[in-house]
CSV table of C-alpha atoms in Angstrom, one decimal:
chain,number,residue,atom,x,y,z
A,22,UNK,CA,-107.5,-121.5,-164.1
A,23,UNK,CA,-106.2,-120.2,-167.6
A,24,UNK,CA,-103.0,-122.0,-166.9
A,25,UNK,CA,-104.7,-125.3,-165.8
A,26,UNK,CA,-107.0,-125.2,-168.7
A,27,UNK,CA,-105.3,-123.8,-171.5
A,28,UNK,CA,-101.4,-123.9,-171.1
A,29,UNK,CA,-100.4,-126.9,-169.0
A,30,UNK,CA,-102.4,-129.4,-171.1
A,31,UNK,CA,-100.1,-128.3,-174.1
A,32,UNK,CA,-96.9,-129.1,-172.5
A,33,UNK,CA,-95.1,-132.1,-171.6
A,34,UNK,CA,-92.7,-130.4,-168.9
A,35,UNK,CA,-94.1,-129.2,-165.5
A,36,UNK,CA,-95.9,-125.9,-166.2
A,37,UNK,CA,-96.7,-124.0,-162.8
A,38,UNK,CA,-98.6,-120.7,-162.5
A,39,UNK,CA,-97.3,-118.7,-159.9
A,40,UNK,CA,-99.0,-115.2,-158.7
A,41,UNK,CA,-96.6,-113.4,-157.3
A,42,UNK,CA,-93.1,-113.2,-158.2
A,43,UNK,CA,-91.6,-113.3,-154.6
A,44,UNK,CA,-93.1,-117.3,-154.7
A,45,UNK,CA,-91.1,-118.2,-157.7
A,46,UNK,CA,-88.1,-119.2,-155.6
A,47,UNK,CA,-89.8,-121.8,-153.7
A,48,UNK,CA,-91.2,-123.2,-157.2
A,49,UNK,CA,-87.8,-123.2,-158.5
A,50,UNK,CA,-86.2,-124.7,-155.6
A,51,UNK,CA,-88.8,-127.9,-155.7
A,52,UNK,CA,-88.4,-128.5,-159.6
A,53,UNK,CA,-84.5,-128.5,-159.1
A,54,UNK,CA,-84.8,-130.7,-155.9
A,55,UNK,CA,-84.0,-134.5,-156.8
A,56,UNK,CA,-86.2,-135.2,-153.5
A,57,UNK,CA,-88.9,-133.1,-154.0
A,58,UNK,CA,-89.6,-132.8,-157.6
A,59,UNK,CA,-91.4,-135.6,-158.6
A,60,UNK,CA,-94.1,-135.4,-155.6
A,61,UNK,CA,-94.4,-131.7,-156.0
A,62,UNK,CA,-95.1,-132.2,-160.0
A,63,UNK,CA,-97.3,-134.8,-159.4
A,64,UNK,CA,-99.2,-132.5,-156.9
A,65,UNK,CA,-99.6,-129.9,-159.0
A,66,UNK,CA,-100.7,-132.0,-161.9
A,67,UNK,CA,-103.3,-133.5,-160.0
A,68,UNK,CA,-104.6,-129.8,-158.5
A,69,UNK,CA,-104.7,-128.7,-162.1
A,70,UNK,CA,-106.6,-131.8,-163.3
A,71,UNK,CA,-109.4,-131.0,-160.6
A,72,UNK,CA,-109.6,-127.2,-161.5
A,73,UNK,CA,-109.9,-128.6,-165.3
A,74,UNK,CA,-112.7,-130.7,-164.4
A,75,UNK,CA,-114.6,-128.1,-162.1
A,76,UNK,CA,-113.8,-125.5,-165.0
A,77,UNK,CA,-115.7,-128.0,-167.7
A,78,UNK,CA,-118.6,-128.9,-164.9
A,79,UNK,CA,-119.7,-125.4,-164.9
A,80,UNK,CA,-119.7,-125.1,-168.7
A,81,UNK,CA,-121.8,-127.9,-169.0
A,82,UNK,CA,-124.2,-126.5,-166.6
A,83,UNK,CA,-124.0,-122.8,-167.8
A,84,UNK,CA,-127.7,-122.0,-169.6
A,85,UNK,CA,-127.0,-121.5,-173.4
A,86,UNK,CA,-129.5,-121.1,-175.9
A,87,UNK,CA,-129.0,-122.8,-179.9
A,88,UNK,CA,-128.0,-120.2,-182.2
A,89,UNK,CA,-131.9,-120.0,-183.7
A,90,UNK,CA,-133.1,-118.9,-180.6
A,91,UNK,CA,-130.4,-116.6,-179.6
A,92,UNK,CA,-131.0,-114.8,-183.4
A,93,UNK,CA,-134.6,-114.9,-182.5
A,94,UNK,CA,-134.0,-112.7,-179.5
A,95,UNK,CA,-132.0,-110.1,-181.2
A,96,UNK,CA,-132.5,-106.4,-180.0
A,97,UNK,CA,-135.4,-104.9,-181.5
A,98,UNK,CA,-134.8,-102.0,-183.6
A,99,UNK,CA,-137.5,-100.5,-185.7
A,100,UNK,CA,-135.9,-99.5,-189.0
A,101,UNK,CA,-138.9,-98.4,-190.6
A,102,UNK,CA,-139.0,-95.3,-188.3
A,103,UNK,CA,-135.2,-94.6,-188.6
A,104,UNK,CA,-133.2,-93.4,-191.1
A,105,UNK,CA,-129.5,-93.9,-191.0
A,106,UNK,CA,-127.5,-90.8,-190.7
A,107,UNK,CA,-125.3,-90.3,-194.2
A,108,UNK,CA,-121.7,-89.4,-193.3
A,109,UNK,CA,-120.5,-85.8,-194.5
A,110,UNK,CA,-117.4,-87.6,-196.0
A,111,UNK,CA,-117.2,-91.2,-197.3
A,112,UNK,CA,-114.1,-93.2,-197.7
A,113,UNK,CA,-110.7,-93.2,-196.5
A,114,UNK,CA,-109.0,-90.2,-194.5
A,115,UNK,CA,-105.3,-90.4,-193.6
A,116,UNK,CA,-103.5,-88.3,-190.7
A,117,UNK,CA,-99.8,-88.5,-191.4
A,118,UNK,CA,-98.3,-86.6,-188.4
A,119,UNK,CA,-101.0,-85.8,-186.1
A,120,UNK,CA,-100.4,-82.9,-183.4
A,121,UNK,CA,-99.6,-84.7,-180.1
A,122,UNK,CA,-100.4,-81.4,-178.0
A,123,UNK,CA,-104.2,-81.6,-179.4
A,124,UNK,CA,-104.5,-85.5,-177.9
A,125,UNK,CA,-103.7,-84.3,-174.4
A,126,UNK,CA,-106.5,-83.1,-173.1
A,127,UNK,CA,-108.0,-86.4,-174.3
A,128,UNK,CA,-105.8,-88.6,-172.3
A,129,UNK,CA,-107.5,-90.9,-169.3
A,130,UNK,CA,-104.9,-90.7,-166.7
A,131,UNK,CA,-106.3,-93.4,-164.4
A,132,UNK,CA,-105.1,-96.3,-166.3
A,133,UNK,CA,-101.8,-94.5,-166.4
A,134,UNK,CA,-101.4,-94.8,-162.7
A,135,UNK,CA,-102.7,-98.6,-162.8
A,136,UNK,CA,-99.9,-99.2,-164.9
A,137,UNK,CA,-97.3,-98.3,-161.9
A,138,UNK,CA,-99.6,-100.2,-159.5
A,139,UNK,CA,-101.3,-97.3,-158.2
A,140,UNK,CA,-104.8,-98.3,-157.9
A,141,UNK,CA,-107.2,-94.9,-157.7
A,142,UNK,CA,-108.9,-92.5,-159.9
A,143,UNK,CA,-107.3,-89.1,-161.3
A,144,UNK,CA,-107.1,-86.2,-160.3
A,145,UNK,CA,-108.0,-87.5,-156.9
A,146,UNK,CA,-104.8,-90.0,-156.7
A,147,UNK,CA,-102.7,-86.9,-156.4
A,148,UNK,CA,-104.1,-85.9,-153.3
A,149,UNK,CA,-104.4,-89.5,-152.1
A,150,UNK,CA,-103.6,-89.7,-148.0
A,151,UNK,CA,-101.1,-92.9,-148.8
A,152,UNK,CA,-100.2,-92.6,-152.9
A,153,UNK,CA,-100.5,-88.8,-153.2
A,154,UNK,CA,-96.6,-87.9,-153.1
A,155,UNK,CA,-95.6,-90.7,-155.1
A,156,UNK,CA,-98.4,-90.2,-157.5
A,157,UNK,CA,-97.9,-86.3,-157.9
A,158,UNK,CA,-94.1,-87.0,-158.6
A,159,UNK,CA,-95.1,-89.6,-161.4
A,160,UNK,CA,-97.5,-87.2,-162.7
A,161,UNK,CA,-94.8,-84.6,-162.9
A,162,UNK,CA,-92.2,-86.8,-164.6
A,163,UNK,CA,-95.0,-87.7,-167.1
A,164,UNK,CA,-95.8,-84.3,-167.7
A,165,UNK,CA,-92.0,-83.5,-168.7
A,166,UNK,CA,-91.5,-86.2,-171.0
A,167,UNK,CA,-94.7,-85.5,-172.4
A,168,UNK,CA,-93.9,-82.0,-173.0
A,169,UNK,CA,-90.6,-83.2,-174.6
A,170,UNK,CA,-92.2,-85.5,-177.1
A,171,UNK,CA,-94.2,-82.8,-178.3
A,172,UNK,CA,-91.5,-79.9,-178.5
A,173,UNK,CA,-89.0,-82.5,-179.9
A,174,UNK,CA,-91.3,-84.2,-182.5
A,175,UNK,CA,-89.5,-87.7,-181.0
A,176,UNK,CA,-92.6,-89.5,-180.8
A,177,UNK,CA,-95.3,-89.3,-183.7
A,178,UNK,CA,-98.9,-90.2,-184.5
A,179,UNK,CA,-100.3,-91.4,-187.6
A,180,UNK,CA,-104.2,-92.8,-188.5
A,181,UNK,CA,-106.6,-94.0,-191.2
A,182,UNK,CA,-110.1,-93.7,-190.7
A,183,UNK,CA,-112.7,-94.9,-193.1
A,184,UNK,CA,-116.7,-94.8,-193.9
A,185,UNK,CA,-118.5,-97.1,-196.0
A,186,UNK,CA,-121.8,-98.3,-197.1
A,187,UNK,CA,-123.0,-101.2,-195.3
A,188,UNK,CA,-125.8,-103.3,-194.5
A,189,UNK,CA,-126.6,-106.4,-192.4
A,190,UNK,CA,-126.7,-109.6,-194.2
A,191,UNK,CA,-127.9,-112.8,-193.0
A,192,UNK,CA,-128.2,-112.7,-189.5
A,193,UNK,CA,-124.7,-111.7,-187.9
A,194,UNK,CA,-123.0,-110.7,-190.8
A,195,UNK,CA,-122.2,-107.1,-192.0
A,196,UNK,CA,-121.6,-106.4,-196.0
A,197,UNK,CA,-119.7,-103.3,-196.8
A,198,UNK,CA,-120.3,-101.7,-200.3
A,199,UNK,CA,-117.6,-99.3,-202.2
A,200,UNK,CA,-120.3,-96.9,-202.9
A,201,UNK,CA,-124.0,-96.1,-202.1
A,202,UNK,CA,-124.8,-97.5,-205.4
A,203,UNK,CA,-124.3,-101.0,-204.3
A,204,UNK,CA,-122.7,-102.0,-207.4
A,205,UNK,CA,-119.9,-103.4,-205.7
A,206,UNK,CA,-119.4,-105.4,-202.6
A,207,UNK,CA,-116.2,-104.4,-200.7
A,208,UNK,CA,-116.0,-107.2,-198.2
A,209,UNK,CA,-118.4,-109.1,-195.7
A,210,UNK,CA,-117.1,-108.6,-191.9
A,211,UNK,CA,-118.4,-111.4,-189.6
A,212,UNK,CA,-120.0,-110.9,-185.7
A,213,UNK,CA,-121.0,-113.4,-183.1
A,214,UNK,CA,-124.0,-113.1,-181.0
A,215,UNK,CA,-124.7,-113.8,-177.0
A,216,UNK,CA,-126.1,-117.1,-176.6
A,217,UNK,CA,-126.5,-116.9,-172.7
A,218,UNK,CA,-130.2,-117.6,-171.8
A,219,UNK,CA,-131.5,-114.4,-171.2
A,220,UNK,CA,-134.3,-113.3,-168.5
A,221,UNK,CA,-137.5,-111.3,-170.2
A,222,UNK,CA,-136.5,-108.0,-171.7
A,223,UNK,CA,-132.6,-108.9,-172.2
A,224,UNK,CA,-131.8,-109.3,-175.7
A,225,UNK,CA,-128.9,-111.8,-177.3
A,226,UNK,CA,-126.4,-109.1,-178.7
A,227,UNK,CA,-124.8,-108.8,-181.9
A,228,UNK,CA,-122.7,-106.0,-183.3
A,229,UNK,CA,-124.6,-106.8,-186.7
A,230,UNK,CA,-127.9,-105.9,-185.2
A,231,UNK,CA,-126.8,-102.0,-185.1
A,232,UNK,CA,-126.5,-102.0,-188.9
A,233,UNK,CA,-129.8,-101.9,-191.1
A,234,UNK,CA,-130.8,-105.1,-192.7
A,235,UNK,CA,-130.4,-105.2,-196.6
A,236,UNK,CA,-134.0,-106.1,-196.9
A,237,UNK,CA,-135.0,-102.9,-194.8
A,238,UNK,CA,-134.3,-100.8,-198.2
A,239,UNK,CA,-132.0,-98.3,-195.9
A,240,UNK,CA,-128.6,-97.4,-196.8
A,241,UNK,CA,-126.8,-97.9,-193.7
A,242,UNK,CA,-122.6,-97.1,-192.9
A,243,UNK,CA,-119.9,-98.2,-191.0
A,244,UNK,CA,-116.5,-97.0,-190.0
A,245,UNK,CA,-113.2,-98.3,-189.4
A,246,UNK,CA,-110.1,-97.2,-188.1
A,247,UNK,CA,-106.5,-97.9,-187.2
A,248,UNK,CA,-104.4,-95.4,-185.0
A,249,UNK,CA,-100.7,-95.0,-183.6
A,250,UNK,CA,-98.8,-92.8,-181.3
A,251,UNK,CA,-95.5,-94.9,-181.0
A,252,UNK,CA,-93.7,-93.9,-184.0
A,253,UNK,CA,-90.1,-93.3,-182.8
A,254,UNK,CA,-91.1,-95.3,-179.4
A,255,UNK,CA,-88.3,-98.1,-180.3
A,256,UNK,CA,-85.7,-95.6,-180.6
A,257,UNK,CA,-86.6,-93.5,-177.5
A,258,UNK,CA,-87.0,-96.8,-175.3
A,259,UNK,CA,-83.5,-98.0,-177.1
A,260,UNK,CA,-81.7,-94.9,-176.0
A,261,UNK,CA,-83.4,-95.2,-172.2
A,262,UNK,CA,-82.2,-98.8,-172.3
A,263,UNK,CA,-78.7,-98.6,-173.1
A,264,UNK,CA,-78.2,-95.9,-170.2
A,265,UNK,CA,-80.0,-98.9,-167.9
A,266,UNK,CA,-82.8,-96.1,-167.4
A,267,UNK,CA,-85.8,-98.6,-166.8
A,268,UNK,CA,-88.1,-96.0,-164.9
A,269,UNK,CA,-88.2,-93.4,-168.2
A,270,UNK,CA,-88.2,-96.6,-170.4
A,271,UNK,CA,-91.3,-97.7,-168.7
A,272,UNK,CA,-92.7,-94.0,-168.5
A,273,UNK,CA,-92.1,-93.6,-172.3
A,274,UNK,CA,-94.1,-96.9,-173.1
A,275,UNK,CA,-97.3,-96.0,-170.7
A,276,UNK,CA,-97.1,-92.3,-172.1
A,277,UNK,CA,-97.4,-93.7,-175.7
A,278,UNK,CA,-100.3,-96.7,-174.7
A,279,UNK,CA,-102.4,-93.3,-173.2
A,280,UNK,CA,-101.6,-91.3,-176.2
A,281,UNK,CA,-102.8,-93.9,-178.5
A,282,UNK,CA,-106.2,-94.2,-176.7
A,283,UNK,CA,-106.2,-90.5,-176.6
A,284,UNK,CA,-106.0,-90.3,-180.5
A,285,UNK,CA,-108.7,-93.0,-180.7
A,286,UNK,CA,-111.0,-90.9,-178.4
A,287,UNK,CA,-110.3,-87.8,-180.5
A,288,UNK,CA,-110.8,-89.1,-183.8
A,289,UNK,CA,-113.7,-90.8,-182.6
A,290,UNK,CA,-115.2,-87.2,-181.4
A,291,UNK,CA,-114.4,-85.9,-184.9
A,292,UNK,CA,-116.2,-88.8,-186.6
A,293,UNK,CA,-119.4,-88.0,-184.5
A,294,UNK,CA,-119.1,-84.2,-185.1
A,295,UNK,CA,-117.5,-83.6,-188.5
A,296,UNK,CA,-116.9,-86.9,-190.9
A,297,UNK,CA,-119.9,-88.6,-190.2
A,298,UNK,CA,-121.7,-85.7,-188.7
A,299,UNK,CA,-124.4,-87.5,-186.7
A,300,UNK,CA,-123.6,-85.9,-183.4
A,301,UNK,CA,-122.5,-82.3,-184.9
A,302,UNK,CA,-123.9,-80.3,-181.8
A,303,UNK,CA,-122.4,-82.5,-179.3
A,304,UNK,CA,-120.8,-81.1,-176.4
A,305,UNK,CA,-119.5,-83.2,-173.5
A,306,UNK,CA,-117.2,-82.7,-170.3
A,307,UNK,CA,-113.8,-84.7,-170.7
A,308,UNK,CA,-115.3,-86.6,-167.7
A,309,UNK,CA,-118.3,-87.5,-169.9
A,310,UNK,CA,-116.1,-88.8,-172.7
A,311,UNK,CA,-113.8,-91.5,-170.5
A,312,UNK,CA,-117.8,-92.6,-169.4
A,313,UNK,CA,-118.3,-92.6,-173.1
A,314,UNK,CA,-121.7,-90.8,-172.7
A,315,UNK,CA,-121.8,-90.1,-176.3
A,316,UNK,CA,-123.8,-91.9,-179.2
A,317,UNK,CA,-122.1,-94.6,-181.1
A,318,UNK,CA,-119.4,-97.2,-180.1
A,319,UNK,CA,-116.3,-98.3,-181.4
A,320,UNK,CA,-115.7,-101.8,-180.4
A,321,UNK,CA,-112.1,-103.5,-181.2
A,322,UNK,CA,-111.7,-107.0,-182.9
A,323,UNK,CA,-110.5,-109.2,-180.0
A,324,UNK,CA,-112.2,-107.5,-177.5
A,325,UNK,CA,-115.6,-108.5,-175.7
A,326,UNK,CA,-118.1,-107.3,-178.2
A,327,UNK,CA,-116.0,-108.7,-181.3
A,328,UNK,CA,-113.5,-111.6,-179.9
A,329,UNK,CA,-112.3,-112.9,-183.0
A,330,UNK,CA,-108.6,-111.3,-183.9
A,331,UNK,CA,-108.5,-112.6,-187.3
A,332,UNK,CA,-111.7,-109.9,-188.2
A,333,UNK,CA,-108.6,-107.5,-188.1
A,334,UNK,CA,-107.2,-108.5,-190.6
A,335,UNK,CA,-110.3,-107.6,-192.9
A,336,UNK,CA,-110.3,-104.1,-191.1
A,337,UNK,CA,-106.6,-103.8,-192.4
A,338,UNK,CA,-107.8,-104.8,-195.7
A,339,UNK,CA,-110.6,-102.3,-196.1
A,340,UNK,CA,-108.5,-99.4,-194.8
A,341,UNK,CA,-105.1,-100.4,-196.4
A,342,UNK,CA,-104.0,-99.8,-192.8
A,343,UNK,CA,-100.4,-100.6,-193.0
A,344,UNK,CA,-99.7,-98.5,-196.3
A,345,UNK,CA,-101.5,-95.7,-194.6
A,346,UNK,CA,-100.1,-96.2,-191.1
A,347,UNK,CA,-97.0,-98.2,-190.6
A,348,UNK,CA,-99.0,-100.6,-188.3
A,349,UNK,CA,-98.4,-104.2,-189.0
A,350,UNK,CA,-100.0,-107.2,-187.5
A,351,UNK,CA,-98.0,-109.9,-186.2
A,352,UNK,CA,-99.1,-113.8,-187.2
A,353,UNK,CA,-101.3,-113.6,-183.7
A,354,UNK,CA,-102.6,-110.3,-184.8
A,355,UNK,CA,-101.2,-108.2,-182.4
A,356,UNK,CA,-100.4,-104.7,-183.8
A,357,UNK,CA,-96.7,-103.3,-184.1
A,358,UNK,CA,-96.2,-100.6,-182.9
A,359,UNK,CA,-97.8,-101.8,-179.9
A,360,UNK,CA,-99.0,-98.4,-178.8
A,361,UNK,CA,-102.1,-98.4,-181.3
A,362,UNK,CA,-105.5,-98.7,-181.3
A,363,UNK,CA,-108.0,-100.2,-184.0
A,364,UNK,CA,-111.5,-100.9,-184.4
A,365,UNK,CA,-115.3,-100.5,-186.0
A,366,UNK,CA,-117.2,-97.4,-186.1
A,367,UNK,CA,-121.3,-98.0,-185.3
A,368,UNK,CA,-123.8,-94.9,-185.3
A,369,UNK,CA,-126.8,-96.0,-184.0
A,370,UNK,CA,-128.1,-94.6,-180.6
A,371,UNK,CA,-129.2,-98.1,-179.4
A,372,UNK,CA,-125.7,-99.5,-179.9
A,373,UNK,CA,-123.6,-100.4,-177.2
A,374,UNK,CA,-120.6,-102.5,-175.5
A,375,UNK,CA,-121.4,-106.2,-174.6
A,376,UNK,CA,-119.3,-109.2,-174.3
A,377,UNK,CA,-120.3,-112.2,-176.3
A,378,UNK,CA,-119.0,-114.4,-173.7
A,379,UNK,CA,-119.1,-118.4,-173.7
A,380,UNK,CA,-120.9,-119.7,-177.4
A,381,UNK,CA,-122.2,-122.7,-178.3
A,382,UNK,CA,-120.8,-125.2,-180.7
A,383,UNK,CA,-123.5,-124.6,-183.3
A,384,UNK,CA,-122.4,-120.9,-183.5
A,385,UNK,CA,-118.7,-121.6,-183.9
A,386,UNK,CA,-119.6,-124.4,-186.8
A,387,UNK,CA,-121.8,-121.6,-188.3
A,388,UNK,CA,-119.3,-118.8,-187.8
A,389,UNK,CA,-116.2,-120.8,-189.7
A,390,UNK,CA,-118.6,-121.8,-192.7
A,391,UNK,CA,-119.3,-118.0,-193.0
A,392,UNK,CA,-115.8,-117.4,-192.7
A,393,UNK,CA,-114.6,-120.2,-195.1
A,394,UNK,CA,-112.3,-121.6,-192.4
A,395,UNK,CA,-112.1,-125.0,-190.9
A,396,UNK,CA,-113.7,-125.8,-187.6
A,397,UNK,CA,-110.5,-126.8,-185.8
A,398,UNK,CA,-108.9,-123.6,-186.7
A,399,UNK,CA,-111.9,-121.4,-185.8
A,400,UNK,CA,-112.2,-123.2,-182.5
A,401,UNK,CA,-108.3,-122.4,-181.9
A,402,UNK,CA,-109.1,-118.6,-182.4
A,403,UNK,CA,-112.0,-118.7,-180.4
A,404,UNK,CA,-110.9,-121.0,-177.7
A,405,UNK,CA,-111.4,-118.1,-174.8
A,406,UNK,CA,-115.0,-118.1,-175.9
A,407,UNK,CA,-115.8,-121.6,-175.9
A,408,UNK,CA,-118.7,-122.9,-173.9
A,409,UNK,CA,-117.7,-126.5,-174.7
A,410,UNK,CA,-114.9,-128.7,-174.7
A,411,UNK,CA,-113.5,-129.1,-178.3
A,412,UNK,CA,-113.0,-132.7,-179.9
A,413,UNK,CA,-109.1,-133.2,-179.6
A,414,UNK,CA,-109.4,-135.9,-182.6
């Protein structure tokens, strides 16, 4: 469906989705055949046209409320009875060369095995009847490589975190200030709101709702972070690839990704217990950490609760992330090194993860105006979340 809706219409040449590499031989043969090509291409284009029609028909049938009604159905928080916790340390903190050994216990190994097409949960997968032997060998190789990274310091980790006074402004934005005197605004970050029609007792969530409104008179706070465990990874991978060692090249990348997620997890724990300190007495197991059984969230720009990747540029400005970590953003806002994680910190006990999902044209227009961007540009960045077909004119 993604190929039919997003990719195929953008190209004049035949565009074919193949769900398994083994099927590509037949597709390539048909495209190269003088006798088959025309009929094959016509059939694919007809199939994709019908798929697009089904897709847009579903969008029209989906029940969405207008933006005003969605805002009226925001998650209710009694700010008069709630005092936002003041961070123990405001401003930016930089971690130049974080100890990888400290991150090992924070690794969620389940996605590591998934990256090798071994579908199962850790540690149960190590004793699985069908996959256990292969998983155990893979795990042993990973532990050996991880030990080498730590002992030889060939892979390094850097990070920046920041905590700042902030308030909700308007309905869906968060204004960040330089200090608690509110004498100077640093920036305003922008959020999106769910527009799906909700049943009674369910709300149209927006991340801005978890920060005290400016007119509440309460000083609230927001945090930001950018971490990487990919410093030195390119050299490691290049050495393996020079030896045609694909296995260990993939292993190094997978471990760097796991360490980056572990780094984000560890710093979030330190935010809760030390730097912000709103859960200083927190005691939870690693399984509870993985299941996010703690107060507060760390949503990332580009992910379901805040799907606009362009907001990452504001996060980078706020944290001076490139200078402080060496992480750069590509023109599509991907992070380099790729073993990196970034996002926002929210402390409110009601804060939760959610998906903005499909939104209506009235919100995109409002959002573009708030950000000072052209409607067409905004539609391009939010294309996965559009609940309508944009006008191409």
